Amino acid sequence: MPIIINKKVMHGKPVVKGTRIPVDLIVGSLAGGMTYGEVCKEYGVKKSDILDCLKYAAELAATEKV
């Protein structure tokens, strides 16, 4: 999965590999109503990057303990 966490990039937030685009920005943009195409154009990512962000978020949600 091309999501990386590096303390030197965006203060350790998970980002799309090779960018400084945080996962939460991508997921939040989709949640706010942007389409895949709009997100790709706005942030310079590919649809596969968006899907990786969604997969990452789903994995986090699946392991969340309430």
GROMACS .gro file of N, CA, C and O in nm:
model
  264
    1MET      N    1   0.086  -0.118   0.000
    1MET     CA    2   0.000   0.000   0.000
    1MET      C    3   0.090   0.124   0.000
    1MET      O    4   0.176   0.136   0.085
    2PRO      N    5   0.069   0.212  -0.093
    2PRO     CA    6   0.156   0.330  -0.098
    2PRO      C    7   0.113   0.443  -0.002
    2PRO      O    8   0.104   0.558  -0.039
    3ILE      N    9   0.082   0.405   0.122
    3ILE     CA   10   0.059   0.504   0.227
    3ILE      C   11   0.179   0.492   0.319
    3ILE      O   12   0.214   0.382   0.363
    4ILE      N   13   0.243   0.605   0.347
    4ILE     CA   14   0.361   0.600   0.432
    4ILE      C   15   0.343   0.691   0.553
    4ILE      O   16   0.264   0.786   0.550
    5ILE      N   17   0.417   0.659   0.658
    5ILE     CA   18   0.423   0.743   0.777
    5ILE      C   19   0.571   0.769   0.804
    5ILE      O   20   0.648   0.675   0.821
    6ASN      N   21   0.607   0.895   0.804
    6ASN     CA   22   0.746   0.935   0.826
    6ASN      C   23   0.742   1.063   0.909
    6ASN      O   24   0.679   1.161   0.869
    7LYS      N   25   0.807   1.062   1.023
    7LYS     CA   26   0.806   1.178   1.112
    7LYS      C   27   0.853   1.305   1.043
    7LYS      O   28   0.818   1.414   1.084
    8LYS      N   29   0.932   1.291   0.939
    8LYS     CA   30   0.987   1.408   0.869
    8LYS      C   31   0.894   1.461   0.760
    8LYS      O   32   0.922   1.562   0.698
    9VAL      N   33   0.785   1.390   0.735
    9VAL     CA   34   0.688   1.431   0.632
    9VAL      C   35   0.554   1.457   0.700
    9VAL      O   36   0.495   1.366   0.759
   10MET      N   37   0.507   1.578   0.693
   10MET     CA   38   0.377   1.618   0.749
   10MET      C   39   0.362   1.577   0.896
   10MET      O   40   0.256   1.532   0.941
   11HIS      N   41   0.471   1.588   0.971
   11HIS     CA   42   0.471   1.561   1.116
   11HIS      C   43   0.426   1.420   1.149
   11HIS      O   44   0.363   1.396   1.252
   12GLY      N   45   0.452   1.326   1.059
   12GLY     CA   46   0.420   1.186   1.086
   12GLY      C   47   0.279   1.143   1.051
   12GLY      O   48   0.239   1.031   1.081
   13LYS      N   49   0.202   1.231   0.986
   13LYS     CA   50   0.069   1.191   0.943
   13LYS      C   51   0.080   1.095   0.825
   13LYS      O   52   0.173   1.106   0.746
   14PRO      N   53  -0.011   1.000   0.812
   14PRO     CA   54  -0.008   0.911   0.696
   14PRO      C   55  -0.036   0.991   0.568
   14PRO      O   56  -0.129   1.071   0.563
   15VAL      N   57   0.049   0.970   0.468
   15VAL     CA   58   0.038   1.041   0.341
   15VAL      C   59   0.048   0.943   0.224
   15VAL      O   60   0.098   0.832   0.240
   16VAL      N   61   0.003   0.989   0.108
   16VAL     CA   62   0.021   0.912  -0.015
   16VAL      C   63   0.170   0.914  -0.047
   16VAL      O   64   0.232   1.021  -0.050
   17LYS      N   65   0.228   0.797  -0.068
   17LYS     CA   66   0.371   0.785  -0.094
   17LYS      C   67   0.413   0.875  -0.211
   17LYS      O   68   0.346   0.881  -0.313
   18GLY      N   69   0.523   0.947  -0.191
   18GLY     CA   70   0.576   1.034  -0.295
   18GLY      C   71   0.512   1.172  -0.297
   18GLY      O   72   0.542   1.252  -0.385
   19THR      N   73   0.421   1.197  -0.201
   19THR     CA   74   0.354   1.327  -0.194
   19THR      C   75   0.354   1.375  -0.049
   19THR      O   76   0.402   1.306   0.041
   20ARG      N   77   0.298   1.490  -0.029
   20ARG     CA   78   0.273   1.541   0.105
   20ARG      C   79   0.121   1.553   0.127
   20ARG      O   80   0.074   1.635   0.204
   21ILE      N   81   0.047   1.469   0.056
   21ILE     CA   82  -0.099   1.471   0.063
   21ILE      C   83  -0.145   1.373   0.172
   21ILE      O   84  -0.131   1.252   0.157
   22PRO      N   85  -0.201   1.424   0.282
   22PRO     CA   86  -0.243   1.336   0.391
   22PRO      C   87  -0.367   1.253   0.356
   22PRO      O   88  -0.455   1.299   0.283
   23VAL      N   89  -0.371   1.134   0.410
   23VAL     CA   90  -0.484   1.044   0.391
   23VAL      C   91  -0.613   1.111   0.436
   23VAL      O   92  -0.715   1.103   0.368
   24ASP      N   93  -0.609   1.180   0.551
   24ASP     CA   94  -0.732   1.241   0.602
   24ASP      C   95  -0.785   1.350   0.509
   24ASP      O   96  -0.906   1.371   0.502
   25LEU      N   97  -0.699   1.415   0.435
   25LEU     CA   98  -0.744   1.517   0.339
   25LEU      C   99  -0.821   1.452   0.225
   25LEU      O  100  -0.927   1.500   0.184
   26ILE      N  101  -0.769   1.340   0.175
   26ILE     CA  102  -0.835   1.267   0.066
   26ILE      C  103  -0.970   1.213   0.112
   26ILE      O  104  -1.073   1.235   0.048
   27VAL      N  105  -0.971   1.144   0.226
   27VAL     CA  106  -1.094   1.084   0.276
   27VAL      C  107  -1.195   1.194   0.311
   27VAL      O  108  -1.314   1.183   0.280
   28GLY      N  109  -1.149   1.300   0.373
   28GLY     CA  110  -1.237   1.411   0.408
   28GLY      C  111  -1.296   1.479   0.286
   28GLY      O  112  -1.413   1.521   0.288
   29SER      N  113  -1.218   1.491   0.181
   29SER     CA  114  -1.269   1.552   0.058
   29SER      C  115  -1.380   1.468  -0.003
   29SER      O  116  -1.482   1.521  -0.048
   30LEU      N  117  -1.362   1.336  -0.002
   30LEU     CA  118  -1.468   1.247  -0.052
   30LEU      C  119  -1.591   1.256   0.037
   30LEU      O  120  -1.704   1.264  -0.013
   31ALA      N  121  -1.570   1.258   0.168
   31ALA     CA  122  -1.682   1.267   0.261
   31ALA      C  123  -1.756   1.400   0.244
   31ALA      O  124  -1.878   1.406   0.267
   32GLY      N  125  -1.684   1.502   0.202
   32GLY     CA  126  -1.744   1.632   0.180
   32GLY      C  127  -1.817   1.645   0.048
   32GLY      O  128  -1.875   1.750   0.018
   33GLY      N  129  -1.812   1.540  -0.034
   33GLY     CA  130  -1.890   1.540  -0.158
   33GLY      C  131  -1.810   1.549  -0.287
   33GLY      O  132  -1.869   1.546  -0.395
   34MET      N  133  -1.678   1.562  -0.278
   34MET     CA  134  -1.599   1.566  -0.401
   34MET      C  135  -1.601   1.429  -0.468
   34MET      O  136  -1.608   1.326  -0.400
   35THR      N  137  -1.595   1.428  -0.599
   35THR     CA  138  -1.588   1.302  -0.674
   35THR      C  139  -1.443   1.257  -0.682
   35THR      O  140  -1.350   1.334  -0.655
   36TYR      N  141  -1.423   1.131  -0.723
   36TYR     CA  142  -1.286   1.082  -0.743
   36TYR      C  143  -1.213   1.173  -0.841
   36TYR      O  144  -1.098   1.209  -0.818
   37GLY      N  145  -1.279   1.207  -0.951
   37GLY     CA  146  -1.217   1.291  -1.052
   37GLY      C  147  -1.177   1.427  -0.997
   37GLY      O  148  -1.069   1.479  -1.029
   38GLU      N  149  -1.263   1.486  -0.916
   38GLU     CA  150  -1.231   1.617  -0.858
   38GLU      C  151  -1.112   1.607  -0.763
   38GLU      O  152  -1.025   1.694  -0.762
   39VAL      N  153  -1.107   1.501  -0.683
   39VAL     CA  154  -0.995   1.482  -0.590
   39VAL      C  155  -0.866   1.462  -0.668
   39VAL      O  156  -0.762   1.521  -0.635
   40CYS      N  157  -0.871   1.381  -0.773
   40CYS     CA  158  -0.752   1.359  -0.857
   40CYS      C  159  -0.701   1.490  -0.914
   40CYS      O  160  -0.580   1.518  -0.909
   41LYS      N  161  -0.790   1.570  -0.966
   41LYS     CA  162  -0.751   1.697  -1.027
   41LYS      C  163  -0.700   1.796  -0.922
   41LYS      O  164  -0.599   1.862  -0.942
   42GLU      N  165  -0.769   1.806  -0.810
   42GLU     CA  166  -0.735   1.903  -0.706
   42GLU      C  167  -0.601   1.874  -0.639
   42GLU      O  168  -0.523   1.965  -0.612
   43TYR      N  169  -0.573   1.745  -0.614
   43TYR     CA  170  -0.455   1.709  -0.536
   43TYR      C  171  -0.347   1.637  -0.615
   43TYR      O  172  -0.243   1.602  -0.560
   44GLY      N  173  -0.371   1.614  -0.742
   44GLY     CA  174  -0.269   1.550  -0.825
   44GLY      C  175  -0.241   1.405  -0.789
   44GLY      O  176  -0.128   1.359  -0.799
   45VAL      N  177  -0.346   1.334  -0.746
   45VAL     CA  178  -0.331   1.193  -0.714
   45VAL      C  179  -0.406   1.109  -0.817
   45VAL      O  180  -0.484   1.162  -0.896
   46LYS      N  181  -0.381   0.978  -0.815
   46LYS     CA  182  -0.449   0.886  -0.905
   46LYS      C  183  -0.564   0.819  -0.830
   46LYS      O  184  -0.567   0.819  -0.707
   47LYS      N  185  -0.656   0.761  -0.906
   47LYS     CA  186  -0.767   0.690  -0.843
   47LYS      C  187  -0.715   0.578  -0.752
   47LYS      O  188  -0.769   0.555  -0.644
   48SER      N  189  -0.608   0.512  -0.793
   48SER     CA  190  -0.551   0.406  -0.709
   48SER      C  191  -0.501   0.461  -0.576
   48SER      O  192  -0.509   0.393  -0.473
   49ASP      N  193  -0.451   0.585  -0.575
   49ASP     CA  194  -0.409   0.648  -0.449
   49ASP      C  195  -0.529   0.671  -0.358
   49ASP      O  196  -0.521   0.651  -0.236
   50ILE      N  197  -0.640   0.715  -0.417
   50ILE     CA  198  -0.762   0.738  -0.340
   50ILE      C  199  -0.810   0.606  -0.279
   50ILE      O  200  -0.846   0.601  -0.160
   51LEU      N  201  -0.810   0.501  -0.358
   51LEU     CA  202  -0.853   0.371  -0.309
   51LEU      C  203  -0.762   0.323  -0.197
   51LEU      O  204  -0.809   0.263  -0.099
   52ASP      N  205  -0.632   0.349  -0.208
   52ASP     CA  206  -0.539   0.312  -0.100
   52ASP      C  207  -0.570   0.389   0.028
   52ASP      O  208  -0.562   0.335   0.138
   53CYS      N  209  -0.606   0.517   0.014
   53CYS     CA  210  -0.643   0.597   0.131
   53CYS      C  211  -0.769   0.541   0.197
   53CYS      O  212  -0.775   0.532   0.320
   54LEU      N  213  -0.866   0.503   0.116
   54LEU     CA  214  -0.989   0.446   0.171
   54LEU      C  215  -0.962   0.312   0.239
   54LEU      O  216  -1.016   0.283   0.346
   55LYS      N  217  -0.876   0.232   0.179
   55LYS     CA  218  -0.840   0.104   0.240
   55LYS      C  219  -0.770   0.126   0.373
   55LYS      O  220  -0.799   0.059   0.472
   56TYR      N  221  -0.678   0.222   0.377
   56TYR     CA  222  -0.607   0.254   0.501
   56TYR      C  223  -0.706   0.297   0.610
   56TYR      O  224  -0.700   0.250   0.723
   57ALA      N  225  -0.799   0.386   0.574
   57ALA     CA  226  -0.899   0.433   0.670
   57ALA      C  227  -0.988   0.319   0.717
   57ALA      O  228  -1.022   0.311   0.838
   58ALA      N  229  -1.025   0.229   0.627
   58ALA     CA  230  -1.109   0.115   0.664
   58ALA      C  231  -1.036   0.023   0.760
   58ALA      O  232  -1.095  -0.028   0.857
   59GLU      N  233  -0.907   0.001   0.737
   59GLU     CA  234  -0.828  -0.084   0.826
   59GLU      C  235  -0.818  -0.022   0.965
   59GLU      O  236  -0.825  -0.093   1.066
   60LEU      N  237  -0.802   0.109   0.972
   60LEU     CA  238  -0.798   0.176   1.102
   60LEU      C  239  -0.932   0.162   1.173
   60LEU      O  240  -0.936   0.135   1.294
   61ALA      N  241  -1.040   0.182   1.101
   61ALA     CA  242  -1.173   0.171   1.161
   61ALA      C  243  -1.200   0.029   1.210
   61ALA      O  244  -1.263   0.009   1.314
   62ALA      N  245  -1.151  -0.069   1.137
   62ALA     CA  246  -1.175  -0.209   1.174
   62ALA      C  247  -1.102  -0.248   1.302
   62ALA      O  248  -1.147  -0.338   1.373
   63THR      N  249  -0.994  -0.180   1.332
   63THR     CA  250  -0.917  -0.214   1.453
   63THR      C  251  -0.948  -0.123   1.571
   63THR      O  252  -0.895  -0.143   1.678
   64GLU      N  253  -1.034  -0.024   1.548
   64GLU     CA  254  -1.072   0.071   1.655
   64GLU      C  255  -1.151  -0.001   1.763
   64GLU      O  256  -1.244  -0.075   1.734
   65LYS      N  257  -1.112   0.021   1.887
   65LYS     CA  258  -1.184  -0.036   2.000
   65LYS      C  259  -1.261   0.074   2.070
   65LYS      O  260  -1.207   0.180   2.097
   66VAL      N  261  -1.388   0.047   2.095
   66VAL     CA  262  -1.475   0.146   2.158
   66VAL      C  263  -1.503   0.104   2.301
   66VAL      O  264  -1.521  -0.008   2.332
   0.00000   0.00000   0.00000
